[in-house]
Amino acid sequence: QLRRHHLLVMDKPLNLLRRTNEPSSREVELTAHGRALANSQDPSNILETVLSEVRFASIPWCSEDRAERYREFDVPVYEAMKRVLVASDSYVDRDEFDFFVSRVRSLGEVDWAVDAIGMYRQLSTEQQTALRGEVKDRIHGEKAYANWRDVGLHTFSLFSLGTSMVRDGTLLRLTNNWTAVHAGEGPQAKAAVPEL
């Protein structure tokens, strides 16, 4: 028994399995990466490789309709995220991801996201809260807003399957940053922003 969400990410974007009779999920088979993962003594290294290959929004990592809907995007998302983390004190919070990183369409826009995160961190708490309110007002309906907010945390969890990053509540950290913070050896990053 697999939860549907887990099954979906194993198909796309991870390409660990493929549906033999799409769109049905009743029959699946392992891909080469899926077989390597099944036989590996070190699954995180296999997942690091898989995550490094994922491109948003390109086939085979997403469906045809998603590739068409987001055709201006062609970005190796894991590599882009690593670059952002390295340049942003080795962590980002869910707001920074939602507002800036999720909008990166190519590696050429990573610097823009890093600059935007730096400016966002200089805002007062009240200014950050006002910005979150502005964004929330642009999304029609509480459910749509909640679903949009959940995507970032699902992405953080997905990225945490590899070796480079760790989800830490509502933060995504480079692994060495997570280790330093939780061992009490490094400077503490700012606290996660409370939910609205």
Short mmCIF file of C-alpha atoms in Angstrom, two decimals, residues 1-186:
data_model
loop_
_atom_site.label_atom_id
_atom_site.label_comp_id
_atom_site.label_asym_id
_atom_site.label_seq_id
_atom_site.Cartn_x
_atom_site.Cartn_y
_atom_site.Cartn_z
CA GLN A 1 0.00 0.00 0.00
CA LEU A 2 1.41 3.36 -1.06
CA ARG A 3 -0.06 6.75 -0.31
CA ARG A 4 -1.13 8.44 -3.54
CA HIS A 5 1.15 11.44 -2.92
CA HIS A 6 4.20 9.18 -2.54
CA LEU A 7 3.26 7.25 -5.65
CA LEU A 8 2.86 10.43 -7.67
CA VAL A 9 6.29 11.83 -6.80
CA MET A 10 7.91 8.45 -7.46
CA ASP A 11 6.46 8.72 -10.96
CA LYS A 12 6.95 12.44 -11.58
CA PRO A 13 9.25 14.19 -10.89
CA LEU A 14 11.54 11.48 -9.48
CA ASN A 15 11.06 8.97 -12.33
CA LEU A 16 11.68 6.03 -10.02
CA LEU A 17 8.76 4.17 -11.52
CA ARG A 18 6.59 4.47 -14.58
CA ARG A 19 2.93 3.68 -15.07
CA THR A 20 2.67 0.94 -17.67
CA ASN A 21 -0.88 1.93 -18.60
CA GLU A 22 -1.13 5.70 -18.12
CA PRO A 23 -3.01 7.42 -16.68
CA SER A 24 -3.88 4.46 -14.45
CA SER A 25 -1.63 3.74 -11.45
CA ARG A 26 -2.79 0.16 -11.08
CA GLU A 27 0.31 -1.22 -12.80
CA VAL A 28 3.76 0.27 -12.44
CA GLU A 29 7.32 -0.81 -13.12
CA LEU A 30 10.64 0.41 -11.77
CA THR A 31 12.87 2.56 -13.94
CA ALA A 32 16.66 2.16 -13.96
CA HIS A 33 16.88 4.68 -11.11
CA GLY A 34 14.12 2.84 -9.28
CA ARG A 35 15.97 -0.46 -9.54
CA ALA A 36 19.21 1.21 -8.41
CA LEU A 37 17.39 2.67 -5.42
CA ALA A 38 15.79 -0.66 -4.54
CA ASN A 39 19.20 -2.37 -4.52
CA SER A 40 21.23 0.42 -2.94
CA GLN A 41 22.79 0.35 0.50
CA ASP A 42 22.92 4.18 0.35
CA PRO A 43 19.58 5.40 -1.05
CA SER A 44 20.23 9.08 -0.33
CA ASN A 45 23.06 9.14 -2.89
CA ILE A 46 20.78 7.64 -5.54
CA LEU A 47 18.11 10.20 -4.68
CA GLU A 48 20.70 13.00 -4.84
CA THR A 49 21.44 11.93 -8.42
CA VAL A 50 17.76 11.71 -9.30
CA LEU A 51 16.98 15.12 -7.79
CA SER A 52 19.93 16.68 -9.63
CA GLU A 53 18.41 15.57 -12.95
CA VAL A 54 14.93 17.02 -12.37
CA ARG A 55 14.04 20.01 -14.55
CA PHE A 56 10.95 22.15 -14.07
CA ALA A 57 8.89 22.14 -16.23
CA SER A 58 10.17 19.67 -18.77
CA ILE A 59 9.13 16.21 -19.90
CA PRO A 60 9.75 13.53 -18.55
CA TRP A 61 9.79 15.18 -15.12
CA CYS A 62 6.27 16.49 -15.47
CA SER A 63 3.15 15.87 -17.49
CA GLU A 64 2.64 17.31 -20.96
CA ASP A 65 -0.04 19.72 -19.78
CA ARG A 66 2.23 21.06 -17.02
CA ALA A 67 5.12 21.46 -19.44
CA GLU A 68 2.80 23.42 -21.73
CA ARG A 69 1.37 25.53 -18.91
CA TYR A 70 4.83 26.49 -17.61
CA ARG A 71 6.72 26.47 -20.90
CA GLU A 72 8.77 29.55 -19.93
CA PHE A 73 10.38 27.48 -17.14
CA ASP A 74 13.40 25.30 -17.85
CA VAL A 75 15.40 25.04 -14.67
CA PRO A 76 17.29 22.27 -12.87
CA VAL A 77 15.43 22.94 -9.64
CA TYR A 78 17.74 21.15 -7.22
CA GLU A 79 20.83 22.91 -8.59
CA ALA A 80 19.04 26.26 -8.51
CA MET A 81 17.99 25.65 -4.91
CA LYS A 82 21.56 24.75 -3.90
CA ARG A 83 22.87 27.96 -5.45
CA VAL A 84 20.25 30.02 -3.63
CA LEU A 85 21.04 28.34 -0.31
CA VAL A 86 24.80 28.83 -0.68
CA ALA A 87 24.27 32.55 -1.34
CA SER A 88 21.59 33.02 1.37
CA ASP A 89 23.34 31.99 4.60
CA SER A 90 22.61 28.31 3.82
CA TYR A 91 18.88 28.49 4.53
CA VAL A 92 15.59 29.79 3.15
CA ASP A 93 12.20 29.88 4.79
CA ARG A 94 8.92 28.96 3.16
CA ASP A 95 8.03 32.59 2.43
CA GLU A 96 11.35 33.22 0.69
CA PHE A 97 10.83 30.07 -1.36
CA ASP A 98 7.22 30.91 -2.24
CA PHE A 99 7.83 34.57 -3.08
CA PHE A 100 11.16 34.31 -4.89
CA VAL A 101 12.74 30.89 -5.48
CA SER A 102 9.61 29.26 -6.92
CA ARG A 103 9.55 31.98 -9.60
CA VAL A 104 13.03 31.20 -10.95
CA ARG A 105 12.61 30.14 -14.58
CA SER A 106 16.27 29.47 -15.40
CA LEU A 107 19.64 29.38 -13.65
CA GLY A 108 20.18 32.90 -14.96
CA GLU A 109 17.50 34.15 -12.53
CA VAL A 110 19.08 32.68 -9.40
CA ASP A 111 20.92 35.93 -8.63
CA TRP A 112 17.61 37.81 -8.79
CA ALA A 113 16.12 35.42 -6.20
CA VAL A 114 19.16 35.75 -3.94
CA ASP A 115 18.98 39.56 -4.11
CA ALA A 116 15.24 39.50 -3.40
CA ILE A 117 15.75 37.24 -0.38
CA GLY A 118 18.43 39.59 0.93
CA MET A 119 16.07 42.58 0.60
CA TYR A 120 13.20 40.63 2.18
CA ARG A 121 15.34 39.80 5.20
CA GLN A 122 15.98 43.52 5.71
CA LEU A 123 12.26 44.25 6.03
CA SER A 124 10.69 44.71 9.44
CA THR A 125 8.37 42.05 10.80
CA GLU A 126 5.42 44.33 10.01
CA GLN A 127 6.59 44.80 6.41
CA GLN A 128 7.04 41.05 5.94
CA THR A 129 3.56 40.45 7.35
CA ALA A 130 2.11 43.07 5.00
CA LEU A 131 3.81 41.38 2.02
CA ARG A 132 2.38 38.00 3.00
CA GLY A 133 -1.04 39.67 3.18
CA GLU A 134 -0.62 41.15 -0.30
CA VAL A 135 0.25 37.73 -1.70
CA LYS A 136 -2.63 36.03 0.10
CA ASP A 137 -5.08 38.60 -1.30
CA ARG A 138 -4.03 37.70 -4.86
CA ILE A 139 -5.01 34.04 -4.44
CA HIS A 140 -8.75 33.50 -4.56
CA GLY A 141 -10.10 31.19 -1.88
CA GLU A 142 -8.72 29.84 1.37
CA LYS A 143 -8.29 26.32 0.00
CA ALA A 144 -6.35 27.51 -3.05
CA TYR A 145 -4.12 29.60 -0.79
CA ALA A 146 -3.55 26.71 1.65
CA ASN A 147 -2.72 24.34 -1.22
CA TRP A 148 -0.25 26.86 -2.67
CA ARG A 149 1.40 27.28 0.74
CA ASP A 150 1.71 23.51 1.17
CA VAL A 151 3.59 23.08 -2.12
CA GLY A 152 6.71 24.76 -0.73
CA LEU A 153 6.88 22.46 2.27
CA HIS A 154 6.28 19.42 0.05
CA THR A 155 9.18 20.64 -2.09
CA PHE A 156 11.37 21.03 1.01
CA SER A 157 10.53 17.45 2.01
CA LEU A 158 11.24 16.21 -1.51
CA PHE A 159 14.63 17.93 -1.59
CA SER A 160 15.45 16.46 1.83
CA LEU A 161 15.49 12.98 0.27
CA GLY A 162 18.96 13.73 -1.10
CA THR A 163 22.20 14.52 0.71
CA SER A 164 22.55 18.28 0.17
CA MET A 165 19.54 19.71 2.00
CA VAL A 166 17.42 19.11 5.10
CA ARG A 167 13.92 20.34 5.84
CA ASP A 168 13.90 21.88 9.30
CA GLY A 169 10.27 22.70 10.02
CA THR A 170 9.44 25.58 7.69
CA LEU A 171 13.09 26.12 6.72
CA LEU A 172 15.22 24.38 4.12
CA ARG A 173 18.89 24.23 5.09
CA LEU A 174 22.06 22.99 3.47
CA THR A 175 23.03 19.84 5.34
CA ASN A 176 26.16 21.38 6.86
CA ASN A 177 24.09 24.34 8.10
CA TRP A 178 21.51 22.02 9.69
CA THR A 179 24.31 20.07 11.38
CA ALA A 180 26.00 23.22 12.71
CA VAL A 181 22.76 24.76 14.00
CA HIS A 182 21.54 21.57 15.68
CA ALA A 183 24.95 20.81 17.16
CA GLY A 184 25.03 24.32 18.62
CA GLU A 185 28.21 25.15 16.70
CA GLY A 186 26.89 27.65 14.17
#
